[in-house]
Coordinates of C-alpha atoms in Angstrom, one line a residue:
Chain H
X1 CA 87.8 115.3 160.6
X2 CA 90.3 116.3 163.2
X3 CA 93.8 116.8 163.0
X4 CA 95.1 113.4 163.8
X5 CA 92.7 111.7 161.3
X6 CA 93.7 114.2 158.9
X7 CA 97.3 113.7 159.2
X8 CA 96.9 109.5 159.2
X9 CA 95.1 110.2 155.7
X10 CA 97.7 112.3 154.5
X11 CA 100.4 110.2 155.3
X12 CA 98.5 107.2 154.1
X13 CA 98.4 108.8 150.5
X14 CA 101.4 110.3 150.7
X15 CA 103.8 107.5 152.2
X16 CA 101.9 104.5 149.7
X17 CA 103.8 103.5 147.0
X18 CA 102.9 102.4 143.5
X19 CA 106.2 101.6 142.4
X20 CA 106.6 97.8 141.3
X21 CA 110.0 96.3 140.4
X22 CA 110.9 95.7 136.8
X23 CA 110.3 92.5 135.0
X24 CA 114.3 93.0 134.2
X25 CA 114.9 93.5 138.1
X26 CA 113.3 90.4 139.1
X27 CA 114.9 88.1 135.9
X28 CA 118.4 89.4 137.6
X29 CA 117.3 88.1 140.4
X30 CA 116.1 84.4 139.7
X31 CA 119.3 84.3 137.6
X32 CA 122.0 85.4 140.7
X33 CA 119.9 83.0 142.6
X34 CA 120.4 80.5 139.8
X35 CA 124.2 81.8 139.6
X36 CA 124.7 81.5 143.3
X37 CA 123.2 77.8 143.4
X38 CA 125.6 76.9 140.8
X39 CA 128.8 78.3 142.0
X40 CA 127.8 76.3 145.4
X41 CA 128.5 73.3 143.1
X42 CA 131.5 74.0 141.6
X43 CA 134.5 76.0 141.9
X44 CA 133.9 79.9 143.1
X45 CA 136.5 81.3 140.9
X46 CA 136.4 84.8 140.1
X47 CA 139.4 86.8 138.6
X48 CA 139.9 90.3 138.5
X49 CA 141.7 91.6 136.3
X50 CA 144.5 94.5 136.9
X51 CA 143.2 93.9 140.6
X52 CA 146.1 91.2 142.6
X53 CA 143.3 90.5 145.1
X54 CA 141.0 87.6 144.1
X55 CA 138.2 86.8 145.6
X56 CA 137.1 83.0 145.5
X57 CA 133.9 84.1 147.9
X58 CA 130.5 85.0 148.4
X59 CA 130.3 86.7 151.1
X60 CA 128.0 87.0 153.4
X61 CA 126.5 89.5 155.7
X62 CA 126.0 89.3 159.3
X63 CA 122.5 90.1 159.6
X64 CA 120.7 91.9 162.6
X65 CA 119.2 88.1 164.2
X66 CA 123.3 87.4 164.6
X67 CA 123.8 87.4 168.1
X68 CA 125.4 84.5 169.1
X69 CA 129.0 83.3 169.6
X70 CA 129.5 80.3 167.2
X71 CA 132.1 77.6 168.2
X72 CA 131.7 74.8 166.5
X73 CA 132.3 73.6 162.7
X74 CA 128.6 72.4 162.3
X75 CA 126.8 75.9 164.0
X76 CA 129.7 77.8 161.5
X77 CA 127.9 76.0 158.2
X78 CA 124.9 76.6 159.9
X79 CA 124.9 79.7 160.3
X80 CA 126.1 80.0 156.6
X81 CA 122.9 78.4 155.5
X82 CA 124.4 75.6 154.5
X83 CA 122.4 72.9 156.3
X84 CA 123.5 69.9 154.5
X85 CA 127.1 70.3 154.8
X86 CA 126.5 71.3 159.0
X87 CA 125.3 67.9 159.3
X88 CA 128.2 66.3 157.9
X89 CA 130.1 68.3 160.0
X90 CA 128.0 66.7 162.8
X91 CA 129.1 63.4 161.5
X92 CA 131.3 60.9 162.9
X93 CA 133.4 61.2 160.2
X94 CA 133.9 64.9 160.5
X95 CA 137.0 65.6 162.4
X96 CA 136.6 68.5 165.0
X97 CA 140.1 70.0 166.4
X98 CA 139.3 73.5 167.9
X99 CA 142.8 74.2 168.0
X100 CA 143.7 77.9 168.9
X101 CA 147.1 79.6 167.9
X102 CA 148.2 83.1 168.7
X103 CA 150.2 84.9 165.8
X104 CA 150.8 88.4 164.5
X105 CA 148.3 89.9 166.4
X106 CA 145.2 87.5 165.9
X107 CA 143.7 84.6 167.0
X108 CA 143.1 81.5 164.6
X109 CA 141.3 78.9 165.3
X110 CA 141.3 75.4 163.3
X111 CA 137.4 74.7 164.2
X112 CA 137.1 71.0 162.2
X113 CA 137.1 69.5 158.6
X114 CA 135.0 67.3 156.9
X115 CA 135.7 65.4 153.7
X116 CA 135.2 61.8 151.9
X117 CA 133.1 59.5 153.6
X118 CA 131.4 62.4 155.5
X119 CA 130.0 64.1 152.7
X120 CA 128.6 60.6 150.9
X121 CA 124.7 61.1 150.0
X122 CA 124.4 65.2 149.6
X123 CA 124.9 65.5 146.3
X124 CA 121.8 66.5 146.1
X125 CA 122.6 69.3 148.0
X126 CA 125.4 69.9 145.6
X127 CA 127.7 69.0 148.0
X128 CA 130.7 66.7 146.5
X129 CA 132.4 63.9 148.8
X130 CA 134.9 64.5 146.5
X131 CA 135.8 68.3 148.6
X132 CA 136.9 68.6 151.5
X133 CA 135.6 71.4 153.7
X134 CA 137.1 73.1 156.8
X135 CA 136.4 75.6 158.9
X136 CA 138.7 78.5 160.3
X137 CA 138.0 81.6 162.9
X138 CA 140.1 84.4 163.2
X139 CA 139.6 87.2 166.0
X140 CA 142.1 90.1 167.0
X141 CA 144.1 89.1 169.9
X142 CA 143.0 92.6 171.3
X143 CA 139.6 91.8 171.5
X144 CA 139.1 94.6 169.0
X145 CA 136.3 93.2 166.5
X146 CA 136.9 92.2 163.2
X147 CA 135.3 94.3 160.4
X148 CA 131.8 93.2 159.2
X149 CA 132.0 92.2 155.6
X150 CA 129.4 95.3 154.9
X151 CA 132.0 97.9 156.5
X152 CA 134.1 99.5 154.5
X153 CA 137.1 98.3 156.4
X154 CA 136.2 95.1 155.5
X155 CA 139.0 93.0 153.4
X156 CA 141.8 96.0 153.8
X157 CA 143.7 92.9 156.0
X158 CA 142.4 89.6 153.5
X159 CA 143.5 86.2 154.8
X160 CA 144.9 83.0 153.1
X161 CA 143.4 80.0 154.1
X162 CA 144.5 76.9 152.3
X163 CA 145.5 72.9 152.7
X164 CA 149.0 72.5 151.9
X165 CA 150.6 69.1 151.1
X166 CA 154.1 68.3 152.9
X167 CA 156.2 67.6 149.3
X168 CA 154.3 69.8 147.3
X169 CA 155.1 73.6 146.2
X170 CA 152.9 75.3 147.8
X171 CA 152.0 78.4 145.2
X172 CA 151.4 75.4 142.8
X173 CA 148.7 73.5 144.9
X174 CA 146.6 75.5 147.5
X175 CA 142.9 76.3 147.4
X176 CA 143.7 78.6 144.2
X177 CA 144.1 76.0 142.1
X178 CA 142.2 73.0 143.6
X179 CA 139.2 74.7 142.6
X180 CA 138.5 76.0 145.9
X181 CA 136.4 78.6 147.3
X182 CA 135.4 80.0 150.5
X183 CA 132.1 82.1 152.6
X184 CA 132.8 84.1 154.9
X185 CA 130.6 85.9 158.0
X186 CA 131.5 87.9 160.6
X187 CA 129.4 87.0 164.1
X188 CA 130.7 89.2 167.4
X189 CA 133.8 90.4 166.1
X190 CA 134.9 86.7 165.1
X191 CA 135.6 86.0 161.6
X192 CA 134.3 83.0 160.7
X193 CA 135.8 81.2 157.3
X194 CA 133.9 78.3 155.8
X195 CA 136.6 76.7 152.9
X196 CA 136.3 74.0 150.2
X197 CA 138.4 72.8 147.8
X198 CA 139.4 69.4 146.2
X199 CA 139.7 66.6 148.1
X200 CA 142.9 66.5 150.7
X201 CA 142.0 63.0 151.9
X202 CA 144.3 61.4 149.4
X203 CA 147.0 63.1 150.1
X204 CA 146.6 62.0 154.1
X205 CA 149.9 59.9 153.4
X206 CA 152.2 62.6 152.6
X207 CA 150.9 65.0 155.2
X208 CA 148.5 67.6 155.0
X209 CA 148.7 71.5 156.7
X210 CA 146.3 73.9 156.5
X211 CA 148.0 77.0 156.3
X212 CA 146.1 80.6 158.0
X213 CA 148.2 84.0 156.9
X214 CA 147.2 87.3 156.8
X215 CA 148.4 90.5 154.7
X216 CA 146.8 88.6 151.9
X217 CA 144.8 86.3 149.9
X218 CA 147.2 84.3 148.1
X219 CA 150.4 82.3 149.6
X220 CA 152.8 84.0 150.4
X221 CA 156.7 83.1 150.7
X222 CA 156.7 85.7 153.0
X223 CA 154.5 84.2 155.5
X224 CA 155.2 80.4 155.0
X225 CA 158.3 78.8 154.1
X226 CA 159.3 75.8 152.1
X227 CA 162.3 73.8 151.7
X228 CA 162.8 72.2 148.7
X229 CA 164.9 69.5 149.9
X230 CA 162.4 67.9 152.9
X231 CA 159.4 69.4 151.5
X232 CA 158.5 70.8 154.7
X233 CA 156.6 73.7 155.0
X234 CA 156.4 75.6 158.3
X235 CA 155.5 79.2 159.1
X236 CA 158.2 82.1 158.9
X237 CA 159.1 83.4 162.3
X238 CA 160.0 86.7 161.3
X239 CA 156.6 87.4 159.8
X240 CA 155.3 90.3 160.7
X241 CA 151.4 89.0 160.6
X242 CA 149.7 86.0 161.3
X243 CA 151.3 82.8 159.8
X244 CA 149.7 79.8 161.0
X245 CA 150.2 76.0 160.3
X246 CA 147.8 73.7 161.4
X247 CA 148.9 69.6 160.9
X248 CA 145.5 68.0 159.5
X249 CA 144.6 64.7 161.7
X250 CA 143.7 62.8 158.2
X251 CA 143.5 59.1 158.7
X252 CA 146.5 57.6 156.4
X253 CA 144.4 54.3 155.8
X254 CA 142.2 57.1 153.5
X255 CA 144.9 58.0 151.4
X256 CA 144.9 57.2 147.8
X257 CA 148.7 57.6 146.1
X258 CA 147.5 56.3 142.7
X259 CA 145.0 58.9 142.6
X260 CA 147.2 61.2 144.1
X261 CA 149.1 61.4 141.4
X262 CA 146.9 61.1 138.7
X263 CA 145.2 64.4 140.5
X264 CA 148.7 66.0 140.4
X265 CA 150.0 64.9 137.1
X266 CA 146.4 66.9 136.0
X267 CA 146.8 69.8 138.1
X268 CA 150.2 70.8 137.1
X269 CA 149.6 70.4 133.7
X270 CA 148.4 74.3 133.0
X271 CA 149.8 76.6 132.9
X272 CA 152.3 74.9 130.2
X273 CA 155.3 72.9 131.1
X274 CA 157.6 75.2 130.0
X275 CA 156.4 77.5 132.5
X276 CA 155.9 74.6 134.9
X277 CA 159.7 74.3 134.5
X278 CA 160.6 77.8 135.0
X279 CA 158.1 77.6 138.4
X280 CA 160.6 74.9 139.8
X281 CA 163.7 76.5 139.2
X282 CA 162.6 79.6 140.8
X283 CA 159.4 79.8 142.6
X284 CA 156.9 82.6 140.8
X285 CA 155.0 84.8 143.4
X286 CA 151.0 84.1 143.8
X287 CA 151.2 86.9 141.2
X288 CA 152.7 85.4 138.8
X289 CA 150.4 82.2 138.7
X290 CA 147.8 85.1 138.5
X291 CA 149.2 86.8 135.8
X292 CA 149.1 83.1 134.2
X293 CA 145.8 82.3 134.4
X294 CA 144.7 85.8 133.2
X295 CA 146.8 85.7 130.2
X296 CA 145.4 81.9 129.5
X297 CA 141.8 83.2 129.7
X298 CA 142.6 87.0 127.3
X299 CA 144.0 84.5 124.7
X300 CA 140.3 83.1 124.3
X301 CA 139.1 86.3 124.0
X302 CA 139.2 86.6 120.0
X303 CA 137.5 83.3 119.7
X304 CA 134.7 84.3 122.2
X305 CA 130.9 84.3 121.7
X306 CA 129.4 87.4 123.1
X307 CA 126.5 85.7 126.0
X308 CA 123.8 86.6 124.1
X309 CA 121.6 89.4 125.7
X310 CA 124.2 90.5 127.5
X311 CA 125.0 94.0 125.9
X312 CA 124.0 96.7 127.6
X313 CA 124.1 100.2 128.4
X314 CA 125.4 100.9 131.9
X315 CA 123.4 102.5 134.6
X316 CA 125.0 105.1 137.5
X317 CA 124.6 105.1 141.2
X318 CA 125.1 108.9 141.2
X319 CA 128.3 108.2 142.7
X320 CA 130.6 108.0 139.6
X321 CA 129.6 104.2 139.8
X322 CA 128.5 102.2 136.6
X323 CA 126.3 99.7 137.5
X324 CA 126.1 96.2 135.5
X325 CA 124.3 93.3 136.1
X326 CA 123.3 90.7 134.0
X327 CA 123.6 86.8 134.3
X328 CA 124.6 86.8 138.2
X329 CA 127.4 89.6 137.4
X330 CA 126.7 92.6 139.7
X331 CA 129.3 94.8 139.1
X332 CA 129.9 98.5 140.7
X333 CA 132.9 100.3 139.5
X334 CA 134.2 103.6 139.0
X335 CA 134.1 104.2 135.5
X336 CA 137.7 106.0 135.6
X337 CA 139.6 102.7 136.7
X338 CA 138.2 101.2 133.4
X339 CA 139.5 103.4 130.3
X340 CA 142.4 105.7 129.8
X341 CA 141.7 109.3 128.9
X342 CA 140.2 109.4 125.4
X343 CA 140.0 105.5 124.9
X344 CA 136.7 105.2 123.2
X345 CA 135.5 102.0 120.9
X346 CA 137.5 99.2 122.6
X347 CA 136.0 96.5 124.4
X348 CA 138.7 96.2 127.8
X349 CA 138.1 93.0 130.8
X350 CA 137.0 93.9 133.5
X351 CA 137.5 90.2 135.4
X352 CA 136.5 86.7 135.1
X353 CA 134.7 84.3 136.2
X354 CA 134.7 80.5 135.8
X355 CA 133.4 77.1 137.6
X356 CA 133.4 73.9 135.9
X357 CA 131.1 74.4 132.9
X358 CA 133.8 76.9 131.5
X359 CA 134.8 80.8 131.6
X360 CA 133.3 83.8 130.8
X361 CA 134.7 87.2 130.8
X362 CA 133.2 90.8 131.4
X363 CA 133.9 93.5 129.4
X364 CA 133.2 97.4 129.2
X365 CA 133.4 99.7 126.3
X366 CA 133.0 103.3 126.0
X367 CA 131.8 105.2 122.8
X368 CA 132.8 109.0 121.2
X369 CA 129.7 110.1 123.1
X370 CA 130.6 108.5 126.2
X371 CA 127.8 106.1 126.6
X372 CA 129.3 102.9 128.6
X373 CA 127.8 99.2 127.4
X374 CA 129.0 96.1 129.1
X375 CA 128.8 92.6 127.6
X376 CA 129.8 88.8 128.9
X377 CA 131.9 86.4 126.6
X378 CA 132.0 83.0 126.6
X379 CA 135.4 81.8 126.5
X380 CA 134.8 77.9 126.3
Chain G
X1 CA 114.7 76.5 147.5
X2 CA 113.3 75.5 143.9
X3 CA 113.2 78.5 141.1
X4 CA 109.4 77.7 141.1
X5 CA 109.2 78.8 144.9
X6 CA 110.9 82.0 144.5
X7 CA 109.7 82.9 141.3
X8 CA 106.1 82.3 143.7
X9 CA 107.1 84.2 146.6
X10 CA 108.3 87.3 144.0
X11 CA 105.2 87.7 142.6
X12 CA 103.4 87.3 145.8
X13 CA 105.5 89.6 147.6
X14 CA 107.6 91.8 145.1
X15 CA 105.3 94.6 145.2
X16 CA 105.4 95.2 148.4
X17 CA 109.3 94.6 149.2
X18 CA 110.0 96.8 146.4
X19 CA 107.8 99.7 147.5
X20 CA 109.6 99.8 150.8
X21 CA 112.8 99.1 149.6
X22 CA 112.3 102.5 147.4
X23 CA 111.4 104.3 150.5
X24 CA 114.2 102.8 152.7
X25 CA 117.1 103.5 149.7
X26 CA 118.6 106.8 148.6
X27 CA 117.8 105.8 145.1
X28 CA 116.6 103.3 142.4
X29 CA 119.5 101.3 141.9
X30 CA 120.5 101.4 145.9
X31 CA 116.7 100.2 146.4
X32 CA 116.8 97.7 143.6
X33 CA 120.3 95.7 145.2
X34 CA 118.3 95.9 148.7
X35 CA 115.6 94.1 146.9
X36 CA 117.3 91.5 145.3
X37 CA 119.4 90.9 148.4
X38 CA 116.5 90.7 150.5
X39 CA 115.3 88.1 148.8
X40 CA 118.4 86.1 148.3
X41 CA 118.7 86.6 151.9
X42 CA 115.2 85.1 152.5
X43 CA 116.2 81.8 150.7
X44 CA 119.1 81.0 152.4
X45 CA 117.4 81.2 155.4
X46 CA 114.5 79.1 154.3
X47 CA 113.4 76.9 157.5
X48 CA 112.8 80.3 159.0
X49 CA 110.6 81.6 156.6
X50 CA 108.5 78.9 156.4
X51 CA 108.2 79.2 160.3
X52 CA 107.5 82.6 160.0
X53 CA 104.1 81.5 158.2
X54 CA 104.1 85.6 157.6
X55 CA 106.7 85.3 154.3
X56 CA 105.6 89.5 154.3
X57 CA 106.9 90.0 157.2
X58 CA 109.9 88.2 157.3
X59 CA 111.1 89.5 154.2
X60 CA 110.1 93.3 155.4
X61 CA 112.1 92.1 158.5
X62 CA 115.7 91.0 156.1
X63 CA 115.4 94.7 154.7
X64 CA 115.7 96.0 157.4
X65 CA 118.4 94.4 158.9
X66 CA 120.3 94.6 155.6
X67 CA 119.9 98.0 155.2
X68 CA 121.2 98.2 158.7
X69 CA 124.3 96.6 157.3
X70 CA 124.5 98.3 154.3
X71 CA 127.5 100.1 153.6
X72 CA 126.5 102.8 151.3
X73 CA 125.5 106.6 153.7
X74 CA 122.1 108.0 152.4
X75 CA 121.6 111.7 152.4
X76 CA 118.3 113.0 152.9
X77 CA 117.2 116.1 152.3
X78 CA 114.8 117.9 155.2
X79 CA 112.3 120.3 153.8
X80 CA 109.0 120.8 155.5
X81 CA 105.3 121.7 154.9
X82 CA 103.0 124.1 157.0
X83 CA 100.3 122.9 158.5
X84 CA 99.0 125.8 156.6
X85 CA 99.1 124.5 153.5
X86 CA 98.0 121.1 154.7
X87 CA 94.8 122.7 155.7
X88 CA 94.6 124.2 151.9
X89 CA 95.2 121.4 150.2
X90 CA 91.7 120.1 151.7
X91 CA 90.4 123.2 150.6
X92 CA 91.8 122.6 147.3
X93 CA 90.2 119.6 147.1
X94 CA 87.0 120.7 148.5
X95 CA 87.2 123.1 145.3
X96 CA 88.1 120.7 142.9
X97 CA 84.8 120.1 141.6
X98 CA 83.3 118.9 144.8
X99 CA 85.5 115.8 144.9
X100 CA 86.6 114.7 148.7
X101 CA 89.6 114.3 150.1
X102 CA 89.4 110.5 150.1
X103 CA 88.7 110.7 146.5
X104 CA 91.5 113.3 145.3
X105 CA 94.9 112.2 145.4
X106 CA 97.8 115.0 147.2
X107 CA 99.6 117.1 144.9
X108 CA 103.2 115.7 144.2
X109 CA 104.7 118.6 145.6
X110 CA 102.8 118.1 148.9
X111 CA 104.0 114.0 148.7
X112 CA 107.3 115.1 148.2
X113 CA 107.6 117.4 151.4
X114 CA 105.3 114.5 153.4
X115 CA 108.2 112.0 152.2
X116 CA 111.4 114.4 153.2
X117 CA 109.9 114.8 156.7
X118 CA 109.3 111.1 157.3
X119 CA 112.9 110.4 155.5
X120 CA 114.3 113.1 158.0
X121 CA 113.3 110.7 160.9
X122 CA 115.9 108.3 162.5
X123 CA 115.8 104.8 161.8
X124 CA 113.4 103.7 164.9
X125 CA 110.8 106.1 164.1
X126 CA 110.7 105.9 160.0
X127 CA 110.9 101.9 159.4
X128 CA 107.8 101.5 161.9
X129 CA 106.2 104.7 159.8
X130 CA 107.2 103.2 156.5
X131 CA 106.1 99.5 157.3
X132 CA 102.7 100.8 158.5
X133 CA 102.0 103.4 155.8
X134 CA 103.9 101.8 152.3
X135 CA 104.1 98.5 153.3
X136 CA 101.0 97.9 155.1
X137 CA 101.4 96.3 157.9
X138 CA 99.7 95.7 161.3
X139 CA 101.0 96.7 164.4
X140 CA 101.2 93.0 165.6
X141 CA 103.1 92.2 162.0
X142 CA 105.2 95.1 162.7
X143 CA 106.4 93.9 166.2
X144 CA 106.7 90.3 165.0
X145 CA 109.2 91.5 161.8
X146 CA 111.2 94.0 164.1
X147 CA 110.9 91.7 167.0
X148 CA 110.0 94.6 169.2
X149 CA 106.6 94.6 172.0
X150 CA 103.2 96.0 170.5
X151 CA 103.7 98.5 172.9
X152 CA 106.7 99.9 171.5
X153 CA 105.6 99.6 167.8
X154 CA 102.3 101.8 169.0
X155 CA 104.4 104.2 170.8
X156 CA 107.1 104.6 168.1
X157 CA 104.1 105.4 165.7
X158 CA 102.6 107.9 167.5
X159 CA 106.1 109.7 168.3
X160 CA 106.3 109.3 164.5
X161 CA 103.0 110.8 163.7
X162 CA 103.8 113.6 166.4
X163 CA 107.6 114.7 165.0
X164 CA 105.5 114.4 161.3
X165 CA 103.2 117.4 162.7
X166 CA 105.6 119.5 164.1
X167 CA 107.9 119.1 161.3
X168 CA 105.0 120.0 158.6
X169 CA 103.7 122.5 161.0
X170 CA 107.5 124.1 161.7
X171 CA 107.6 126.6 158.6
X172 CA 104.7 128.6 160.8
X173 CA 106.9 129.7 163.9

């Protein structure tokens, strides 16, 4: 045997592998594919707690085939892998603006929306024509790339991107609270935003924005404001980022004021009207309406069932990372931002997560010997 | 994609995604989040899976380009092996009762140096390497999942094989 042959047998036997993932590994697996189906369906809300940035997302990475500048609604869901909702978005009823507007150093770009009538026979798809979905690109005005959603810098500049309704506070009813959601991919340097959230097609009488900012995720009275009196909201000149209002083209025969209201009258119910009040007489930040729904969801906490199965010991990335996953959670965290020195025995959140079937909540607890277990409650 | 479908394409695939997931990651639980991503990956890009009518293949090919995108840095140690000792080992197993080569597996410790030389090779040399030798793949699948000529996977194997050699064979001069 010479050399060569020698060498291709050695490698062979040395570069083979026997290793075969764990029956555990691939349960995780079916169930974040279960978990990602679902939260297609429903609302994408996660919550994180002590953390003020939210993310209502999955996002996605651009992969190596991604090559091609996308410019229209349909080729953005497309692209997305969301092949039902890129045909609606080819539909007649799909409304396609590809409005451009320059602001704080970026380019946004209003690519089209889709709701109602457009949506009608996908529910198989789990795609509700009771959403609306839109479709948002944001480059830098410099031509400098936007960061990949696998680099680091990824996120360090989040973006709100939300209908607003003319006559309507807008830190009361944006995508946060209308059970909205978004994916995200980054293709060329172009940021491309796919959003849903309830219905806006009933509102198409009062008049409908949707509102681009930067600087962060939630709305900000910073970026946009509103006057009480008219109920307009525009964008704040003096705002150092992007602050963008688009005026959505929404056919007024479609609106729907009885259920308008009805939706409304619903919506604002929670938090309680108490603090609904004290929201009207001086407007909470996005914060607040955090801080809200947080304290809402630790109040269930005592009443919780523990998601059975769902205790167990961390595992370590080698990094100082505990790694959890269990029931679609996959969570990677530095195990000092979790407990205070010396805090042993007591279960402490670690975020939320809910759709429509209800809320659950993830917890951490560390013991004398500092072994780390993490468990999911079921809050409804 | 049904539950049914993946829970198919797992079983019929897993092995094999997970063995060069473990080579391509710096560790278990980097290699076990490539894995599941690759194949969450693969579903949501279903039409072209099914088009690929090689499901291997295409999911070797998501690996790679999600490793690609990965954010995590992997540090790999370099340590090599003389050719020396390569040459001994086949005397070791000449003397280990008469057994051949083919029949006696490598010593760990000669695995382990064989693994940090190919881990020590950039990207363009080590995926072909590892898709050939762990995965098990032709040079026609190869160039189909990297979407690179045959040419270039044969030449990219070969200047694997050859840095391989002088790497193991390094620890003489």
């Amino acid at each position: 045997m010479n050399d060569s042959e020698k060498l291709d047998r050695l490698l062979k036997q040395a570069l083979a592998s026997e290793e075969e993932p764990e029956e555990k590994l691939n349960e995780e697996l079916i169930n974040r594919y279960k978990e990602r189906n679902r939260m297609k369906r429903g609302t994408r809300k996660r919550l994180s707690a002590g953390v003020l940035v939210a993310v209502l997302a999955v996002a996605l990475s651009a992969t190596a085939y991604a090559a091609t500048q996308l410019f229209s609604s349909k080729q953005v869901a497309e692209h997305l892998g969301e092949k039902a909702l890129a045909g609606a978005f080819g539909s007649s009823d799909a409304i396609e603006i590809n409005k451009t507007v320059t602001s704080g150093g970026y380019e946004v770009t209003l690519h089209g929306i889709v709701s109602g009538a457009g949506l009608r026979g996908l529910d198989a798809s789990g795609i509700s024509s009771d959403r609306t979905y839109a479709v948002v690109s944001v480059a830098r005005q410099d031509g400098s790339p936007m960061p990949k959603t696998s680099d680091p810098e990824y996120g360090k500049d989040p973006f709100f991107v939300s209908p607003l309704i003319k006559g309507l506070k807008p830190w009361q009813v944006n995508i946060f609270t209308m059970k909205g959601g978004y994916a995200e991919t980054v293709v060329d340097g172009i940021a491309y935003r796919l959003i849903e959230c309830d219905g806006v097609e009933m509102f198409a009488d009062r008049g409908v924005y949707l509102a681009v900012s930067s600087g962060g995720s939630f709305f900000s009275k910073d970026a946009f404001v509103y006057d009480e009196q008219t109920g307009e909201i525009a964008p704040n000149g003096d705002y150092a980022g992007a602050a963008v209002l688009f005026d959505l083209p929404l056919d007024k025969v479609k609106a729907d004021p009885a259920k308008a209201d009805a939706y409304l009258r619903e919506l604002l119910k929670e938090p309680s009207d108490e603090k609904t009040s004290e929201a009207s007489a001086s407007p909470g930040s996005p914060e607040d309406e955090l801080v809200n729904e947080m304290e809402r969801l630790n109040s269930k906490i005592p009443d919780a069932k523990v998601l059975e199965g769902s205790v167990l010991e961390v595992g370590y990335d080698g990094k100082g990372n505990i790694v959890y996953d269990y029931d679609g959670w996959h969570v990677v965290r530095l195990a000092e931002t979790l407990f205070t020195e010396g805090q042993t025995g007591e279960w402490v959140v670690a975020g939320f997560s809910g759709d429509d079937s209800g809320y659950k909540a993830l917890q951490f607890s560390k013991d004398e010997q500092g072994v780390v277990k993490g468990r999911i409650l079921l809050l409804d | 994609m049904e539950i049914e479908e993946l829970s198919d394409l797992v079983k019929r695939h897993g092995k094999a995604i997970y063995s060069f997931c473990r080579v391509l990651a710096a560790n278990r639980a980097d290699a076990d989040d490539l894995y599941q991503e690759t194949f969450l990956k693969a579903v949501e890009k279903r039409e072209q899976l099914d088009a690929s009518r090689n499901p291997k293949g295409f999911l070797l090919s998501i690996a790679v380009g999600l490793r690609r995108n990965h954010r995590r840095k992997f540090a790999w140690r370099q340590r090599i092996a003389p050719m020396d000792e390569l040459a001994a080992a086949d005397d070791r197993f000449d003397l280990a009762g008469g057994a051949t080569p083919e029949e006696t597996a490598i010593s760990r410790e000669l695995r382990d140096r064989i693994r940090d030389a190919a881990d020590g090779l950039g990207d363009k040399l080590k995926i072909p390497l590892y898709l050939f030798y762990t995965a098990d793949m032709s040079v026609d699948e190869i160039a189909s999942a990297l979407q690179i000529p045959v040419g270039t996977v044969k030449s990219r194997l070969h200047q694997a094989r050859r840095t391989m050699k002088e790497k193991l064979e390094a620890e003489l001069l």
